[in-house]
PDB file of C-alpha atoms in Angstrom:
ATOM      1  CA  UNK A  15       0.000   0.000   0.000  1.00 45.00           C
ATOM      2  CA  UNK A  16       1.076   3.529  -1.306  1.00 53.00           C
ATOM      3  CA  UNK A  17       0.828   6.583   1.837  1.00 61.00           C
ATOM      4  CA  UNK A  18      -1.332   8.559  -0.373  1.00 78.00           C
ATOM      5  CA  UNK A  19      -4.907   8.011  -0.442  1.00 78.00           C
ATOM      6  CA  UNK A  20      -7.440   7.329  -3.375  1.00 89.00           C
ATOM      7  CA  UNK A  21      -9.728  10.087  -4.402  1.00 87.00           C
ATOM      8  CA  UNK A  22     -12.514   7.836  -3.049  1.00 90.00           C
ATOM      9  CA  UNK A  23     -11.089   7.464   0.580  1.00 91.00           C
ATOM     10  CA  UNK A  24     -10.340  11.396   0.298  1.00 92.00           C
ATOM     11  CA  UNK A  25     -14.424  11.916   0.117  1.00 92.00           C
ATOM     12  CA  UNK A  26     -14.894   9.426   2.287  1.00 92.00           C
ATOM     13  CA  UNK A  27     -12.717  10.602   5.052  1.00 92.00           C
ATOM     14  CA  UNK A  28     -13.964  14.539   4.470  1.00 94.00           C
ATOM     15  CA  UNK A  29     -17.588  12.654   5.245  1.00 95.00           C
ATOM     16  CA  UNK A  30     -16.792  11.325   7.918  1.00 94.00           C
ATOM     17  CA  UNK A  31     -14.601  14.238   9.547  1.00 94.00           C
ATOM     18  CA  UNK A  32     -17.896  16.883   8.506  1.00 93.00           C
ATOM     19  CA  UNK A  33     -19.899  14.862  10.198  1.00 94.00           C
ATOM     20  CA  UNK A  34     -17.962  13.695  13.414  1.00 93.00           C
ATOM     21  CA  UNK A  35     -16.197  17.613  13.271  1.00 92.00           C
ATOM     22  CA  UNK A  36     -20.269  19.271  12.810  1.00 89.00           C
ATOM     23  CA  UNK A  37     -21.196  16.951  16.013  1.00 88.00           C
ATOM     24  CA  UNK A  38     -18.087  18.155  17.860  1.00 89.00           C
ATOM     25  CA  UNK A  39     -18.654  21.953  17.094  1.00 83.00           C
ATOM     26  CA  UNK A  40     -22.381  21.646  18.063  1.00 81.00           C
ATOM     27  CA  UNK A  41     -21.381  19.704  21.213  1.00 81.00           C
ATOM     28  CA  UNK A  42     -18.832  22.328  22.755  1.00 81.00           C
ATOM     29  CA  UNK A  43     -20.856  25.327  21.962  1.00 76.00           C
ATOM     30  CA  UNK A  44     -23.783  23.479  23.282  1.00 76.00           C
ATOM     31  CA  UNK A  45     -22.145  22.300  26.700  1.00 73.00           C
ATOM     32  CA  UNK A  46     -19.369  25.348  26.912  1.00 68.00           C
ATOM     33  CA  UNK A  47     -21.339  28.360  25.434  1.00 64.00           C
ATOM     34  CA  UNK A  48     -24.215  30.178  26.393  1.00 58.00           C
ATOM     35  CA  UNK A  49     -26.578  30.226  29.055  1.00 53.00           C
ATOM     36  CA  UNK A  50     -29.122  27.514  29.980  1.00 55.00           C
ATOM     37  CA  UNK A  51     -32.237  29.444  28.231  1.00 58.00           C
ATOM     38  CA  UNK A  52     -30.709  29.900  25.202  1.00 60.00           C
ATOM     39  CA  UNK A  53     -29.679  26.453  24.867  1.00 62.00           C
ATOM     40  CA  UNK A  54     -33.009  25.240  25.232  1.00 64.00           C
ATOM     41  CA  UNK A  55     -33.818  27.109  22.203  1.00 68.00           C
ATOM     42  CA  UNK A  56     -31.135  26.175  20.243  1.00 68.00           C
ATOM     43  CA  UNK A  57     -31.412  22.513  20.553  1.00 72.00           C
ATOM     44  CA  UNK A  58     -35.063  22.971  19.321  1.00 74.00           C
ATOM     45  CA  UNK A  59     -33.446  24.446  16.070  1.00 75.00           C
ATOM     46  CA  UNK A  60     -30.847  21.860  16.238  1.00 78.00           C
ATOM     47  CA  UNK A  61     -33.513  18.623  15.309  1.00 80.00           C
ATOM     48  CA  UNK A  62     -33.873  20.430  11.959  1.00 84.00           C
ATOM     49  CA  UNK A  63     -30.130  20.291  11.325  1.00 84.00           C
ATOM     50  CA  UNK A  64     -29.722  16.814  11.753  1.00 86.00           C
ATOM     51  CA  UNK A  65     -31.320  15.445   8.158  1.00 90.00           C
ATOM     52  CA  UNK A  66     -29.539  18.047   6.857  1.00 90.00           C
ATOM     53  CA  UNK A  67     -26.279  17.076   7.853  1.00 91.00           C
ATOM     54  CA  UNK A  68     -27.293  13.434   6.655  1.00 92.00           C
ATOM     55  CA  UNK A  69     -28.047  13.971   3.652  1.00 94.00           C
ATOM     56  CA  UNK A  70     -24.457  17.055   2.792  1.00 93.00           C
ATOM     57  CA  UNK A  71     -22.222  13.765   4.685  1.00 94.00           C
ATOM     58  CA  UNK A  72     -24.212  11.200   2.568  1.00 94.00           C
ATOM     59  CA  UNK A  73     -23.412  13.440  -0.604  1.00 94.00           C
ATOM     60  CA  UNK A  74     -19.749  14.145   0.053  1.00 94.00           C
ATOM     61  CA  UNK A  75     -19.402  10.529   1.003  1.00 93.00           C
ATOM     62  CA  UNK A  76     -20.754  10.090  -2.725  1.00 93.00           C
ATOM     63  CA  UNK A  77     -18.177  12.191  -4.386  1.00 88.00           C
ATOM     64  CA  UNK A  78     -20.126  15.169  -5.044  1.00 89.00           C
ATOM     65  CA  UNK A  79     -17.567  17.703  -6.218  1.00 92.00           C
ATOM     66  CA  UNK A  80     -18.901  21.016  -6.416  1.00 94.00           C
ATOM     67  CA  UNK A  81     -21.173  20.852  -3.041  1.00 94.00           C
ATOM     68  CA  UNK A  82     -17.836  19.966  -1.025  1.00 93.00           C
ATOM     69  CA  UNK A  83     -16.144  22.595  -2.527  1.00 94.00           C
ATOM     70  CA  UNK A  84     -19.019  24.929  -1.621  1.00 95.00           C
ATOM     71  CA  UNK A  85     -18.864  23.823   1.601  1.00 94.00           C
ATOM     72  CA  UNK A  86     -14.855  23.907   2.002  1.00 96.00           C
ATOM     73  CA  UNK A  87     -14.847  27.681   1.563  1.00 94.00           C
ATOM     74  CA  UNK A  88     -18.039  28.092   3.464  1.00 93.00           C
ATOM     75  CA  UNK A  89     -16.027  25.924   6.341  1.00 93.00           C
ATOM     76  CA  UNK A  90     -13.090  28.331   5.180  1.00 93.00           C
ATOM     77  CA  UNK A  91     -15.175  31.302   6.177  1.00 90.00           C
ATOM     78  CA  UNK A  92     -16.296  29.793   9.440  1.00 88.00           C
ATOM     79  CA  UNK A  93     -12.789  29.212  10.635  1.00 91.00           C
ATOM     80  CA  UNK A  94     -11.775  32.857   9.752  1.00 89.00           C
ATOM     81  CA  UNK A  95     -14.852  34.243  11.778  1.00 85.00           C
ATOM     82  CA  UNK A  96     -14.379  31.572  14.968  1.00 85.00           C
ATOM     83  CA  UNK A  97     -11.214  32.997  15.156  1.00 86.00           C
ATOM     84  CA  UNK A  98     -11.527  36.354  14.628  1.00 85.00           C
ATOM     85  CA  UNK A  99     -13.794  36.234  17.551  1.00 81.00           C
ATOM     86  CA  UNK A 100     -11.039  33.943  19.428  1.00 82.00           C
ATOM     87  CA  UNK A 101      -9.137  37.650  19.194  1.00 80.00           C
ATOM     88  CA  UNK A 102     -11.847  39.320  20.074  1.00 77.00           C
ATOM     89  CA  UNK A 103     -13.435  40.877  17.105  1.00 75.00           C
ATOM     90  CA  UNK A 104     -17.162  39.939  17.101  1.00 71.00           C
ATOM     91  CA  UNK A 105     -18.324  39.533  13.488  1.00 69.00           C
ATOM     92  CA  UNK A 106     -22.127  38.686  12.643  1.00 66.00           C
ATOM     93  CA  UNK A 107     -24.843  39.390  10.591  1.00 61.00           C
ATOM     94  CA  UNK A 108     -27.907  41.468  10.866  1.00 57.00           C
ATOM     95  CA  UNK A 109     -30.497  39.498   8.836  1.00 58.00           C
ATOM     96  CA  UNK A 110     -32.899  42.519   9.114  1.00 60.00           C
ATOM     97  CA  UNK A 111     -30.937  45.137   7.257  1.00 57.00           C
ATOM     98  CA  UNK A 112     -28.999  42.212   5.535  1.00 57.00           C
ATOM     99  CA  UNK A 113     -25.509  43.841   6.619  1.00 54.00           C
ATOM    100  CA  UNK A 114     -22.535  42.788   8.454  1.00 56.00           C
ATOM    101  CA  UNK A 115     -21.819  43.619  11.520  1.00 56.00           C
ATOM    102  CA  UNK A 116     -18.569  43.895  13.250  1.00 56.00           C
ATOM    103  CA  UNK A 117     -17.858  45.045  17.108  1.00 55.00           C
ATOM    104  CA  UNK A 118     -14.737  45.382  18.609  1.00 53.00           C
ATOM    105  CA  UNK A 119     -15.914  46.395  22.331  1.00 58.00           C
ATOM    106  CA  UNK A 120     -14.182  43.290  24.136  1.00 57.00           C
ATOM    107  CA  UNK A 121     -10.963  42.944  22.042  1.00 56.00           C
ATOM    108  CA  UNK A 122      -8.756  40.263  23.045  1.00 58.00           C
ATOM    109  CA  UNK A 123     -10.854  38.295  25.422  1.00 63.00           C
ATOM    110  CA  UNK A 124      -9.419  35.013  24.136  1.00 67.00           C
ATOM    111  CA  UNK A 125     -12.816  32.699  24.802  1.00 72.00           C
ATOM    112  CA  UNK A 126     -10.828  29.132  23.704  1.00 79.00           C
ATOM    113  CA  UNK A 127     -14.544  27.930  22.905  1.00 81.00           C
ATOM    114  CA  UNK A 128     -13.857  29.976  19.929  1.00 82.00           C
ATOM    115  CA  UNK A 129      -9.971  28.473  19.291  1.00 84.00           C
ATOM    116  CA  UNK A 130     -11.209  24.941  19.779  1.00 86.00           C
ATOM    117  CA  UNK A 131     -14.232  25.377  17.295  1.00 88.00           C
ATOM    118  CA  UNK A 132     -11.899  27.503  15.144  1.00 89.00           C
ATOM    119  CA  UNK A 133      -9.410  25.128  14.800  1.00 91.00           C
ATOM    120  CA  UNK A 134     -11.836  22.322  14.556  1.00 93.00           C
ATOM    121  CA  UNK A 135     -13.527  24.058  11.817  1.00 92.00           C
ATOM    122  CA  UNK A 136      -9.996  24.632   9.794  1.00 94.00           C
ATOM    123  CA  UNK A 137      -9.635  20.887   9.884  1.00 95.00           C
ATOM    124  CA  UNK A 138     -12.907  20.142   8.703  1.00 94.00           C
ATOM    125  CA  UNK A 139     -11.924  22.890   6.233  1.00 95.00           C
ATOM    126  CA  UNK A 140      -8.629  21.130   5.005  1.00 95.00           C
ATOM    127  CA  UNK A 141     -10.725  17.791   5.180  1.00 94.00           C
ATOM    128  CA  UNK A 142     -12.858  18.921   2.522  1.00 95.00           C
ATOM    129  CA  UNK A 143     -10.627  21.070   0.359  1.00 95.00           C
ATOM    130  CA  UNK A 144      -8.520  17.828   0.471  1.00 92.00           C
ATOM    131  CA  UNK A 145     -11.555  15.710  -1.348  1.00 92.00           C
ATOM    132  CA  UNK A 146     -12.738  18.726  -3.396  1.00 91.00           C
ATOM    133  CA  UNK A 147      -9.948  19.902  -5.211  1.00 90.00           C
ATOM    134  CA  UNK A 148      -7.760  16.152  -5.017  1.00 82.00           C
ATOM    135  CA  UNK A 149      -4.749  17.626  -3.094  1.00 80.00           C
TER     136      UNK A 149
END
């Protein structure tokens, strides 16, 4: 056996690493994150995400190029913002005037939820970029 992996097991292993990495991410911000009201709500909003998730690991897991492209630079995105806010810069969006938002009031604060999910992210990231593109 060669080191170097097929571009099968590359889409295969990016499946498996979105889906174990998108558990992960919603576990710690679950569990480490917010306060005990707002969780309730969030795991409400959470039951809808789980088909979805199904079906985007099912469909890398089938070697669907172009969606795990799309979601390599959406994962690509994600990292940036997680940590961004890891440094303190709070970046969001305002779905009522449809514009970004950016705050800077607690600059520096270091919250390592935001590393770990950050760096968690990036890996799911280079998982997928890996499969995508055949690096």
């Amino acid at each position: 056996m060669s080191g170097t992996a097929t571009r099968t097991e590359k889409f295969h292993q990016a499946a498996l690493t979105y889906l174990g990495g998108a558990i992960l991410v919603v576990l710690l911000t679950l569990f480490l994150g917010g306060t005990p009201e707002r969780k309730a709500s969030e795991v409400r909003y959470l039951l809808f995400a789980v088909p979805v998730l199904a079906v985007l690991t099912l469909l890398i897991y089938k070697e669907h190029v172009l969606l795990t492209r799309f979601l390599a630079v959406l994962a690509g995105i994600r990292t940036l913002v997680f940590l961004s806010n890891f440094l303190g810069l709070r970046i969001g969006i305002d779905f009522r005037a449809f514009a970004p938002q950016f705050s800077t009031e607690n600059l520096f604060t270091f919250n390592y939820l935001y590393l770990a999910t950050g760096l968690l992210t990036g890996f799911i990231c280079y998982m997928l970029a890996r499969a995508g593109w055949d690096l």
